[in-house]
Coordinates of C-alpha atoms and ligand atoms in Angstrom, one line a residue:
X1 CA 28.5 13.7 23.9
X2 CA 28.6 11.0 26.4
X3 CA 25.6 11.2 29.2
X4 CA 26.6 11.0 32.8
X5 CA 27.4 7.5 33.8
X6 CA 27.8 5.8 30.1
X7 CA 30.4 4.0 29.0
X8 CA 33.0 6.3 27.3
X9 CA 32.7 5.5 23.1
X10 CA 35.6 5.0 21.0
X11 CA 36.3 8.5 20.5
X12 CA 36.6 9.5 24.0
X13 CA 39.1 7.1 25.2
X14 CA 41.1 7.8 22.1
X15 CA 41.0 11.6 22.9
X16 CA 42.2 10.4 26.7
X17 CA 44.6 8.4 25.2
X18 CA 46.4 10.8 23.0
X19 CA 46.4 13.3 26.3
X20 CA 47.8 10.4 28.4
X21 CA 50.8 9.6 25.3
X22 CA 51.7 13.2 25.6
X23 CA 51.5 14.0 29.1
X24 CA 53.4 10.7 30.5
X25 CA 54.2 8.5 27.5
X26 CA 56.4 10.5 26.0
X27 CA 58.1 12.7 29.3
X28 CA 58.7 8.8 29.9
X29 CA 61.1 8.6 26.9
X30 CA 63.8 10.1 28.8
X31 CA 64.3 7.5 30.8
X32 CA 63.9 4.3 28.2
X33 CA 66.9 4.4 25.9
X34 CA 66.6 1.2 25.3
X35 CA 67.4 -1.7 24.2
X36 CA 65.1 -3.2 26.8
X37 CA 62.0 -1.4 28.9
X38 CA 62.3 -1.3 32.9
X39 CA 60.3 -3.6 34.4
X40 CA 59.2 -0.8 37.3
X41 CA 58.7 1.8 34.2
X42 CA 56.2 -1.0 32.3
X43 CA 54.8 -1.3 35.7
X44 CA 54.8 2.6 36.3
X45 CA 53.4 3.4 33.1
X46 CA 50.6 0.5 33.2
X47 CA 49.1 2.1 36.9
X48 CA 49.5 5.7 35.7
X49 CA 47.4 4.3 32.5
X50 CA 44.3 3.1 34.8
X51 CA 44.1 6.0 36.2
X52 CA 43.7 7.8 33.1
X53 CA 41.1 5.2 31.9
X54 CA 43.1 3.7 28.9
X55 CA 44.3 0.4 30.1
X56 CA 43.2 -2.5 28.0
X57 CA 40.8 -1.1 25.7
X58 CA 40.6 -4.4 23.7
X59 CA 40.2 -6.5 26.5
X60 CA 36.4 -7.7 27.7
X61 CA 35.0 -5.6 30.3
X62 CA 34.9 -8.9 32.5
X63 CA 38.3 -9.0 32.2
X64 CA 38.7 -5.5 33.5
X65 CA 39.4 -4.0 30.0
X66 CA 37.5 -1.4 27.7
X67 CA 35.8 -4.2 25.6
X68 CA 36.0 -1.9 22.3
X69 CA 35.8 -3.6 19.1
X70 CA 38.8 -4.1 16.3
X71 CA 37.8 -0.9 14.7
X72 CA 37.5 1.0 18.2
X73 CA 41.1 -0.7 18.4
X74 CA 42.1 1.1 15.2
X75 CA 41.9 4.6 16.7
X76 CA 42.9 3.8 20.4
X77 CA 46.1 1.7 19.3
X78 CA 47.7 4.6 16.7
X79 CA 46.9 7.1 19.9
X80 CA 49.0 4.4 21.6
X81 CA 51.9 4.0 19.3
X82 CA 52.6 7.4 18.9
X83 CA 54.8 6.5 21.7
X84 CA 57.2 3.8 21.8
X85 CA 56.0 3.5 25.3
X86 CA 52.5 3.9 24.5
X87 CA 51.2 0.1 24.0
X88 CA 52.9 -1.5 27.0
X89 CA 51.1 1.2 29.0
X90 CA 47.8 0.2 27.7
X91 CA 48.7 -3.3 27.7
X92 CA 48.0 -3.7 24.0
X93 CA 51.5 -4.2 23.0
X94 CA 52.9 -7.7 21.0
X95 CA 52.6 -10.4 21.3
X96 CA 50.6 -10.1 24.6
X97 CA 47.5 -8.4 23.1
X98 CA 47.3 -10.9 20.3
X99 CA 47.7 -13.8 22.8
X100 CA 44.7 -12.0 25.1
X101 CA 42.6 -12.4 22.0
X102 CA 43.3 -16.0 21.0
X103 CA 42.9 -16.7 24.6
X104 CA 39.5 -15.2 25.1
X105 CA 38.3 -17.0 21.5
X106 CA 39.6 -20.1 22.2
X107 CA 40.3 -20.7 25.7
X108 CA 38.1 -23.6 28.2
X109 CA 36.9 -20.8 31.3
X110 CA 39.5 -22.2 33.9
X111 CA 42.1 -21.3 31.1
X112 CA 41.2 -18.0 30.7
X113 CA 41.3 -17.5 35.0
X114 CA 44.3 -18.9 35.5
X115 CA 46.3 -17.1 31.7
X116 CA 44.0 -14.3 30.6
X117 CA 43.1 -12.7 34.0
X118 CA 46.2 -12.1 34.8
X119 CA 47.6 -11.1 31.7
X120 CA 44.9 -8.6 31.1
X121 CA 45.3 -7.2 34.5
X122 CA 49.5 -6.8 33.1
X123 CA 50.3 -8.8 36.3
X124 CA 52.0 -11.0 33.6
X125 CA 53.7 -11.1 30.0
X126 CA 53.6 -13.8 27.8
X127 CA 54.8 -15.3 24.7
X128 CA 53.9 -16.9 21.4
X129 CA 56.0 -20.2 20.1
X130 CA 55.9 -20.8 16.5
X131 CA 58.9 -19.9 14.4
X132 CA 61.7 -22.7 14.2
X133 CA 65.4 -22.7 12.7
X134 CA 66.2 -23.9 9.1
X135 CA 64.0 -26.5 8.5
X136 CA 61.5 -26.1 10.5
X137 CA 58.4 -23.1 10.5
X138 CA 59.0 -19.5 9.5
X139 CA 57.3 -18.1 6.7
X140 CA 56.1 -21.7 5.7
X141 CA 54.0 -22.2 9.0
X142 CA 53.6 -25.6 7.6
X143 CA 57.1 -26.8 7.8
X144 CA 56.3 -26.6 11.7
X145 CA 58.5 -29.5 13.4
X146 CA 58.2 -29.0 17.0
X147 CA 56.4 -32.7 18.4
X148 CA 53.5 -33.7 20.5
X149 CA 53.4 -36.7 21.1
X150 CA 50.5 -38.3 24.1
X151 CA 51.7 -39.8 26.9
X152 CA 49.8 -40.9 30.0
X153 CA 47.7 -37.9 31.5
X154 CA 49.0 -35.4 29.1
X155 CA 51.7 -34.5 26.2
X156 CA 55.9 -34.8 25.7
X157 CA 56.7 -32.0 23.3
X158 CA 60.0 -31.5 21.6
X159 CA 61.8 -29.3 19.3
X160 CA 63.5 -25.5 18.5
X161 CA 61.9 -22.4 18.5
X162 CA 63.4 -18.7 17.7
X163 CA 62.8 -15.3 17.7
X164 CA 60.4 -16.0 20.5
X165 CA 59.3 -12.1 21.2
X166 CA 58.8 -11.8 25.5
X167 CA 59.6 -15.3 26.0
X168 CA 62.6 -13.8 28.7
X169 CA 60.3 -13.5 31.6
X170 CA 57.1 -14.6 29.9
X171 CA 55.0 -16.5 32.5
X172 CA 53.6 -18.6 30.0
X173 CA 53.8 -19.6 26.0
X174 CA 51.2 -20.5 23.3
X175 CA 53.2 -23.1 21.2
X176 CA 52.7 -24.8 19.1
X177 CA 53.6 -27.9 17.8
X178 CA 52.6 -31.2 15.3
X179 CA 50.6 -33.8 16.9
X180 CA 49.9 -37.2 15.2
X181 CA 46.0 -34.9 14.7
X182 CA 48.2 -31.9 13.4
X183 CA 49.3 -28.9 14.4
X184 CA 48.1 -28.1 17.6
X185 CA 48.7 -25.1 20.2
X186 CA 49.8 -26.1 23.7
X187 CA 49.8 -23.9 27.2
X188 CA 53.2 -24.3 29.0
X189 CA 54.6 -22.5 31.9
X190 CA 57.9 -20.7 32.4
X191 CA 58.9 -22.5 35.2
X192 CA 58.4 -26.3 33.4
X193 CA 61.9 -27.6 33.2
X194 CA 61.5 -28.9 29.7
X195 CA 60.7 -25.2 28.5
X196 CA 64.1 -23.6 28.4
X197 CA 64.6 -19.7 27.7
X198 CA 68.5 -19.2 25.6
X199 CA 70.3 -17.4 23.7
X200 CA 68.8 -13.7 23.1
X201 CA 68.5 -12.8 19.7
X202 CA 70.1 -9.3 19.3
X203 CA 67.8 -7.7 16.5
X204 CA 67.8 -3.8 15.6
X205 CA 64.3 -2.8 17.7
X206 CA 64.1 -2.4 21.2
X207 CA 60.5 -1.6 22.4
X208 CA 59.6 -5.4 23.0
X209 CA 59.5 -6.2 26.5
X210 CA 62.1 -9.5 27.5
X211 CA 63.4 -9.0 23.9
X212 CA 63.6 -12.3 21.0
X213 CA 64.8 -15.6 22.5
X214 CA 65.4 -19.1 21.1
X215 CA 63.8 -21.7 23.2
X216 CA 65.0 -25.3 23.6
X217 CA 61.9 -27.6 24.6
X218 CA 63.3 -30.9 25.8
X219 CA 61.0 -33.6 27.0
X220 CA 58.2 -30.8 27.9
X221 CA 55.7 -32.8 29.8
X222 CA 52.3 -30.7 30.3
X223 CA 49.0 -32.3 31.0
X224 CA 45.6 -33.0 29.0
X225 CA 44.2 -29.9 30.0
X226 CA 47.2 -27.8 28.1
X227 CA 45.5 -27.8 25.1
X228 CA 44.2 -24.4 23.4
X229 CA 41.4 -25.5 21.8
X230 CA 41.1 -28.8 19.8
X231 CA 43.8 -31.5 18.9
X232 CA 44.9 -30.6 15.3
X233 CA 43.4 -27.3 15.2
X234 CA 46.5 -25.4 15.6
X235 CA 46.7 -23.8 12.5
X236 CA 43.1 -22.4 12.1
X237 CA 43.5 -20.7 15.6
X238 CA 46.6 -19.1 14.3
X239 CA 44.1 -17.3 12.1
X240 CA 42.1 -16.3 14.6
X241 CA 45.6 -14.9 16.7
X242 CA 47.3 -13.3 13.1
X243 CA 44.9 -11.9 11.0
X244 CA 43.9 -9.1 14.1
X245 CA 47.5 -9.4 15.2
X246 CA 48.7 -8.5 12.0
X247 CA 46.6 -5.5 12.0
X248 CA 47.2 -4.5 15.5
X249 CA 50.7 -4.0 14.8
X250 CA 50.0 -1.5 11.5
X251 CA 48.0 0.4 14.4
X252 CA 50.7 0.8 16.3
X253 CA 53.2 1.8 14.1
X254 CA 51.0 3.8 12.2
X255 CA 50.8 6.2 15.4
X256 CA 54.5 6.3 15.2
X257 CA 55.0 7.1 11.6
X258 CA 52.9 9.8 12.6
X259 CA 55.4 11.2 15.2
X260 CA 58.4 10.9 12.5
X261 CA 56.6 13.3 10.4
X262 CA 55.2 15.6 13.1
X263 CA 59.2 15.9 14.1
X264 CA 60.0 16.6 10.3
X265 CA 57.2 19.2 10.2
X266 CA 58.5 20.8 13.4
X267 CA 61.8 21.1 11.4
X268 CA 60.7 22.3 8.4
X269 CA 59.0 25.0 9.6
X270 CA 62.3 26.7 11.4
X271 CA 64.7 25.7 8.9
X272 CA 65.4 28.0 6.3
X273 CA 67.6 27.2 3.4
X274 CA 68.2 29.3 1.1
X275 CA 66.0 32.0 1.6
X276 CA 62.9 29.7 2.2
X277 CA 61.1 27.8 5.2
X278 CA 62.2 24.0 4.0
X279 CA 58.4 23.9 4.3
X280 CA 58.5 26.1 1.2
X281 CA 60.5 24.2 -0.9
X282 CA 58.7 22.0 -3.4
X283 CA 61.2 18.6 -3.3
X284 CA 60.6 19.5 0.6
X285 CA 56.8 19.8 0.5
X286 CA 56.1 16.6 -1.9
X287 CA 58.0 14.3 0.9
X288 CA 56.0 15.9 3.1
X289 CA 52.7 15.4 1.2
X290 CA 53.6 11.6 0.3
X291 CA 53.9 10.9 3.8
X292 CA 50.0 12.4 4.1
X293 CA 48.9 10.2 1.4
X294 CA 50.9 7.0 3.2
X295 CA 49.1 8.0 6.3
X296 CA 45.2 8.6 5.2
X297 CA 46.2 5.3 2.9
X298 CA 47.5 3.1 5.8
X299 CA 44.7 4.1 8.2
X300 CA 41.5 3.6 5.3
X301 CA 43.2 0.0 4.8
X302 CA 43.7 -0.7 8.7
X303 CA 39.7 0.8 9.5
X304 CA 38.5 -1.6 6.3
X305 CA 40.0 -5.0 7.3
X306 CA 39.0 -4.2 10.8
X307 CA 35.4 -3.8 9.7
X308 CA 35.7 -7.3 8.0
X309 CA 37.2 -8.7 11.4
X310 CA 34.3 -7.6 13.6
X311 CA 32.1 -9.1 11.4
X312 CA 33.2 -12.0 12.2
X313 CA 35.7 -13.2 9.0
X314 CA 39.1 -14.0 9.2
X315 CA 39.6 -11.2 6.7
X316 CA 42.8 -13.1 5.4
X317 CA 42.8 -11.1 2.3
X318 CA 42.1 -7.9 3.7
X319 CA 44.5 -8.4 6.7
X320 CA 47.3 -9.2 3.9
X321 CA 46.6 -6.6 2.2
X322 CA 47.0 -3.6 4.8
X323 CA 49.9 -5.8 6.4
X324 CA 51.9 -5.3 3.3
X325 CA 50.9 -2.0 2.7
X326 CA 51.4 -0.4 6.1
X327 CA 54.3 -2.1 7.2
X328 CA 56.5 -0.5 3.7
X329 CA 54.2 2.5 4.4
X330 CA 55.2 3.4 7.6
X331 CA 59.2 2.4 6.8
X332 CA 58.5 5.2 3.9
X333 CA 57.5 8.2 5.9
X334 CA 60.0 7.6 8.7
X335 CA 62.7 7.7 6.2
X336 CA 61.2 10.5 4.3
X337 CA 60.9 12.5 7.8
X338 CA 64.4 11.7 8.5
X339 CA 65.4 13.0 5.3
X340 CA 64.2 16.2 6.0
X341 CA 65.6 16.5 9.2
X342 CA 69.2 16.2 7.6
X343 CA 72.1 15.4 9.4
X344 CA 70.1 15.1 13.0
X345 CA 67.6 12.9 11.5
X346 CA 70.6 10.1 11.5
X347 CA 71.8 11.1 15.2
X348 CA 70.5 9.9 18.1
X349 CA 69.4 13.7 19.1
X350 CA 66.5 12.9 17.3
X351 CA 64.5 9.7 17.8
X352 CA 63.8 8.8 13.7
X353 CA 66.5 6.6 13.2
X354 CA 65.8 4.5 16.3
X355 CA 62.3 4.3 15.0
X356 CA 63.6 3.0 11.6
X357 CA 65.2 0.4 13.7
X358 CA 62.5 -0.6 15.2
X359 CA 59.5 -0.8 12.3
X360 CA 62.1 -2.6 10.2
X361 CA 61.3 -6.2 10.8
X362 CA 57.7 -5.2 10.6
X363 CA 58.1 -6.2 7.0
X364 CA 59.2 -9.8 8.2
X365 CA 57.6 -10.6 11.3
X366 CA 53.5 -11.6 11.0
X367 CA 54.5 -12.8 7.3
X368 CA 57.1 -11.3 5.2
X369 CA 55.9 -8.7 2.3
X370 CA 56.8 -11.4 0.2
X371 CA 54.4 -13.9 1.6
X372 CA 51.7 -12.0 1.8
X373 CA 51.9 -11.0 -2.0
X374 CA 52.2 -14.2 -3.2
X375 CA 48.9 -15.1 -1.2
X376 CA 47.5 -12.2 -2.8
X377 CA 48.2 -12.6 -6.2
X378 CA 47.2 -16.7 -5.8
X379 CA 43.5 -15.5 -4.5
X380 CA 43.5 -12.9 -6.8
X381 CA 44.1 -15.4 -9.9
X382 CA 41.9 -17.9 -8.4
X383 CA 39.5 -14.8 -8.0
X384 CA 39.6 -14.8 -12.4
X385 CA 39.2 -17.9 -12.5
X386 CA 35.8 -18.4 -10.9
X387 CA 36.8 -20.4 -8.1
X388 CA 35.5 -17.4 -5.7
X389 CA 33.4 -14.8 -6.2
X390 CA 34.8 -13.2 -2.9
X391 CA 37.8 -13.1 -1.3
X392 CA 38.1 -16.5 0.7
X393 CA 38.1 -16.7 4.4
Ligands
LIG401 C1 61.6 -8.9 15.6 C2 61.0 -10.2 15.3 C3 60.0 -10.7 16.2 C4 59.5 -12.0 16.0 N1 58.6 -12.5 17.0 C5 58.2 -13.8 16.8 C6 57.4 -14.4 17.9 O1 57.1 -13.8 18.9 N2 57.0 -15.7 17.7 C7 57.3 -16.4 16.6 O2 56.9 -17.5 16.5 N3 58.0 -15.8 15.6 C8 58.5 -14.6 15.7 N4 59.3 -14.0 14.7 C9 59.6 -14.8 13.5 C10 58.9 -14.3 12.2 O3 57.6 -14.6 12.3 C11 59.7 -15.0 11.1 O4 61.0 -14.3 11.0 C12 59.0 -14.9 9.8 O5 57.8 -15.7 9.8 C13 59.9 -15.3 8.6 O6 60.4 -16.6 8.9 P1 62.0 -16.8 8.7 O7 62.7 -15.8 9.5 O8 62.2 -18.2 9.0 O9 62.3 -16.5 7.2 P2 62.1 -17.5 5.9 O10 60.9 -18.3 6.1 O11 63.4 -18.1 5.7 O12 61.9 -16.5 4.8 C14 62.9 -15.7 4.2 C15 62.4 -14.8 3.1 O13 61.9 -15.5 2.1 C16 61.0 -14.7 1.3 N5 59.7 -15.4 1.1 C17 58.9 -15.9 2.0 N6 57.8 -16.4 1.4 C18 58.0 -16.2 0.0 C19 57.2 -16.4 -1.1 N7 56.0 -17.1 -1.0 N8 57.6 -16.0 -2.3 C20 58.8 -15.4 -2.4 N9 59.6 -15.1 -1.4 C21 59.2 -15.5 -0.1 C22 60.8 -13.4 2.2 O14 61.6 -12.4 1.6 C23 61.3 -13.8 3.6 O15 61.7 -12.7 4.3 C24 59.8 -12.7 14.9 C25 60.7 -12.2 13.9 C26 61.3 -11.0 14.1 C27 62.3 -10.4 13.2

C-alpha cells in the first residue's frame, strides 16, 4: 500500500490509468471517428489526464512526468492502449514519446528546455525524419541519403523524407541525415523554410496525430548547435530512440488487442448458435484461448526486453525479438476476435476492423518482420559459432 505522501508505484498509476481509459478514454471514442484526432480533443483529453495523475509516466519527474522505468512503462502503456485515445492522453503516444527519450539521453541542457520541456508538458508534437523514397533509407537505415554538409556557423541539409508520422504540425523534427563524419541527427524547426511539410500519405490507421507526410528539405540551413549529440553518431542514437520505441509500441497495441478480445468475449457469451453460448463451442473456445496464449506471450516478451533496457543495454536482440512477435501477435487476436463476432466484426458497428487497420503496418514500421528475423537468425548463427557468448548489444 502506498504511505501518505509517497510517490504512487507502478501499480497504482496503472490501476488509475485503466479507471481514467474507461471513464474518459473510451466515452471519448464517440467523437474521434477518425481518420485524424481533434486538436481541442488531444488537448481535452491531455488536461483531463493530469488531473487524474497519468500524464507522462515515462517522462522525468523534472520534466513534470511520472519518471517510471521501461518496465513500469510496460503496464502503464497497455492500460493506455486499450484505447485508441489512450496514449495521446498520456502523452506516451509515437513518435513523440520515443523522441522525449532520445532527447533526455542525448540532448545538451538548453536542448532539452527549449524541445523536451515543452513536448513533455504536450504544449507541442514532434516528429522523427529518417525514412527516404527508393533509393534512399527504409529498412536499410544505411542507404540513408539525406546531406549535411558544414557551412559557416552551422549545417545546409538536403534530401527526401516519407512517411514522416506527426510531421503536419510537428513543431520540430529529429532528422537525420549523412555528414562527411556519418550519419548524424539534426534539430530543425517547423517554421525553417528549407523544411517543407507535402503530400500526406493516406495509409489505413488513423490514431496518429498530423498523420504520414513526405518532407522536401531544400537548402535547410540550421546552426552548430542543431546537433543531437555528436557528428557521425547518428546511427548509434537511433538505437537508443528504437530499441524502447520498438517496444513502446507492442505496449500499446498490446492493450488494444486486449479490447478486440474483451468485445469477442462480450459476444460470445450472448450469442447462441445452435443450442450453445458460442462460448461453448470448442472451434469458438480455442480462438478464444489462442488469443490468451498470444496475450500472456506478448506481455512476458515485452516485460523481459524491458528488463534488459533498464539495465542499461540496447537489448537489440531482445527488442527484435518481442517486435516481431507482438506486432503478428496482436494482428492475430484482433482477427481471431473479429472472427467471432461474425458479420459485425467487419462493420463499422463494432470497432475491430478499424483496429486491424490500424495495428497493420505495425509489422512494417520500427523494422519490418522481415528485418528483424534476418537480424535474429544472423546473431543467432554467429551465436553457434562462438563469436558471442551473449546476445550482442
Ligand atoms: C504507418 C507508418 C508510419 C511510419 N512512420 C515513420 C516515421 O515517423 N519516421 C520514419 O522515418 N519512418 C516512418 N515509417 C517508415 C518505416 O519505418 C518504413 O516503412 C520501414 O522502415 C520499411 O521501409 P520501406 O517502406 O522503405 O520498405 P523497404 O525497405 O522497401 O522494405 C520492403 C520489404 O522488404 C522486406 N525486407 C526488408 N528487409 C529484409 C530482409 N533483411 N530480408 C528479407 N526481406 C526483407 C520486408 O518485407 C519489407 O517490408 C513509417 C511507416 C509506416 C507504414
Amino acid at each position: 500500500m502506498t504511505s501518505v505522501g509517497a510517490a504512487p508505484g507502478v501499480a497504482e498509476i496503472a490501476e488509475r490509468t485503466r479507471a481514467f481509459v474507461r471513464d474518459v478514454c473510451l466515452p471519448a471514442e464517440q467523437r474521434f471517428p477518425g481518420p485524424e484526432l481533434d486538436r481541442g480533443l488531444r488537448a481535452e483529453l491531455q488536461a483531463a489526464a493530469r488531473e487524474a495523475g497519468v500524464f507522462a509516466p515515462h517522462v522525468p519527474v523534472e520534466f513534470g512526468g511520472r519518471g517510471l522505468d521501461i518496465s513500469g512503462w510496460s503496464a502503464v502503456f497497455e492500460e493506455a492502449g486499450y484505447s485508441l485515445l489512450g496514449p495521446q492522453a498520456l502523452n506516451c503516444a509515437a513518435p513523440d514519446e520515443g523522441n522525449m527519450h532520445l532527447l533526455e539521453i542525448v540532448a545538451t541542457d538548453e536542448q532539452k528546455e527549449r524541445y523536451l520541456r515543452p513536448l513533455a508538458a504536450g504544449d507541442v508534437r514532434s516528429c522523427f525524419a529518417m525514412t527516404e523514397p527508393h533509393p534512399g533509407a527504409g529498412s536499410d537505415p544505411g542507404a540513408l541519403a539525406t546531406s549535411a554538409r558544414r557551412v559557416d556557423g552551422g549545417w545546409v541539409i538536403d534530401g527526401e523524407k516519407r512517411f514522416i508520422s506527426g510531421a503536419d504540425g510537428a513543431a520540430f523534427s529529429i532528422c537525420m541525415a549523412r555528414a562527411q563524419e556519418g550519419a548524424t541527427m539534426f534539430l530543425i524547426d517547423a517554421e525553417n523554410p528549407g523544411w517543407q511539410v507535402g503530400r500526406p500519405m493516406q495509409t489505413t490507421d488513423t490514431v496518429f496525430a498530423g498523420g504520414h507526410s513526405e518532407v522536401a528539405i531544400r537548402e535547410c540551413r540550421v546552426s552548430a548547435d542543431a546537433v543531437l549529440g555528436e557528428v557521425g553518431e547518428g546511427f548509434g542514437y537511433a538505437q537508443v530512440r528504437l530499441g524502447p520505441a520498438r517496444l513502446t509500441h507492442c505496449m500499446r497495441w498490446l492493450g488494444l488487442a486486449r479490447r478486440a478480445l474483451d468485445i469477442a468475449l462480450d459476444r460470445a457469451a450472448q450469442r447462441e448458435v445452435f443450442g450453445s453460448r458460442l462460448e461453448e463451442l470448442g472451434l469458438a473456445q480455442g480462438l478464444i484461448a489462442d488469443s490468451v496464449i498470444d496475450i500472456e506471450a506478448s506481455r512476458s516478451l515485452i516485460r523481459w526486453a524491458a528488463g534488459v533496457l533498464d539495465r542499461g543495454s540496447h537489448g537489440r536482440h531482445e527488442t527484435s525479438v518481442a517486435k516481431v512477435f507482438v506486432a503478428e501477435a496482436v494482428w492475430r487476436i484482433i482477427d481471431r476476435s473479429l472472427q467471432l463476432t461474425g458479420g459485425d466484426g467487419v462493420t463499422a458497428d463494432l470497432p475491430l476492423a478499424r483496429f486491424q487497420n490500424e495495428v497493420r503496418s505495425f509489422r512494417i514500421y520500427d523494422g519490418p518482420s522481415e528485418t528483424h528475423r534476418w537480424a535474429i537468425a544472423r546473431r543467432a548463427s554467429r551465436v553457434r559459432a562462438g563469436e558471442r557468448e551473449t546476445s550482442p548489444d
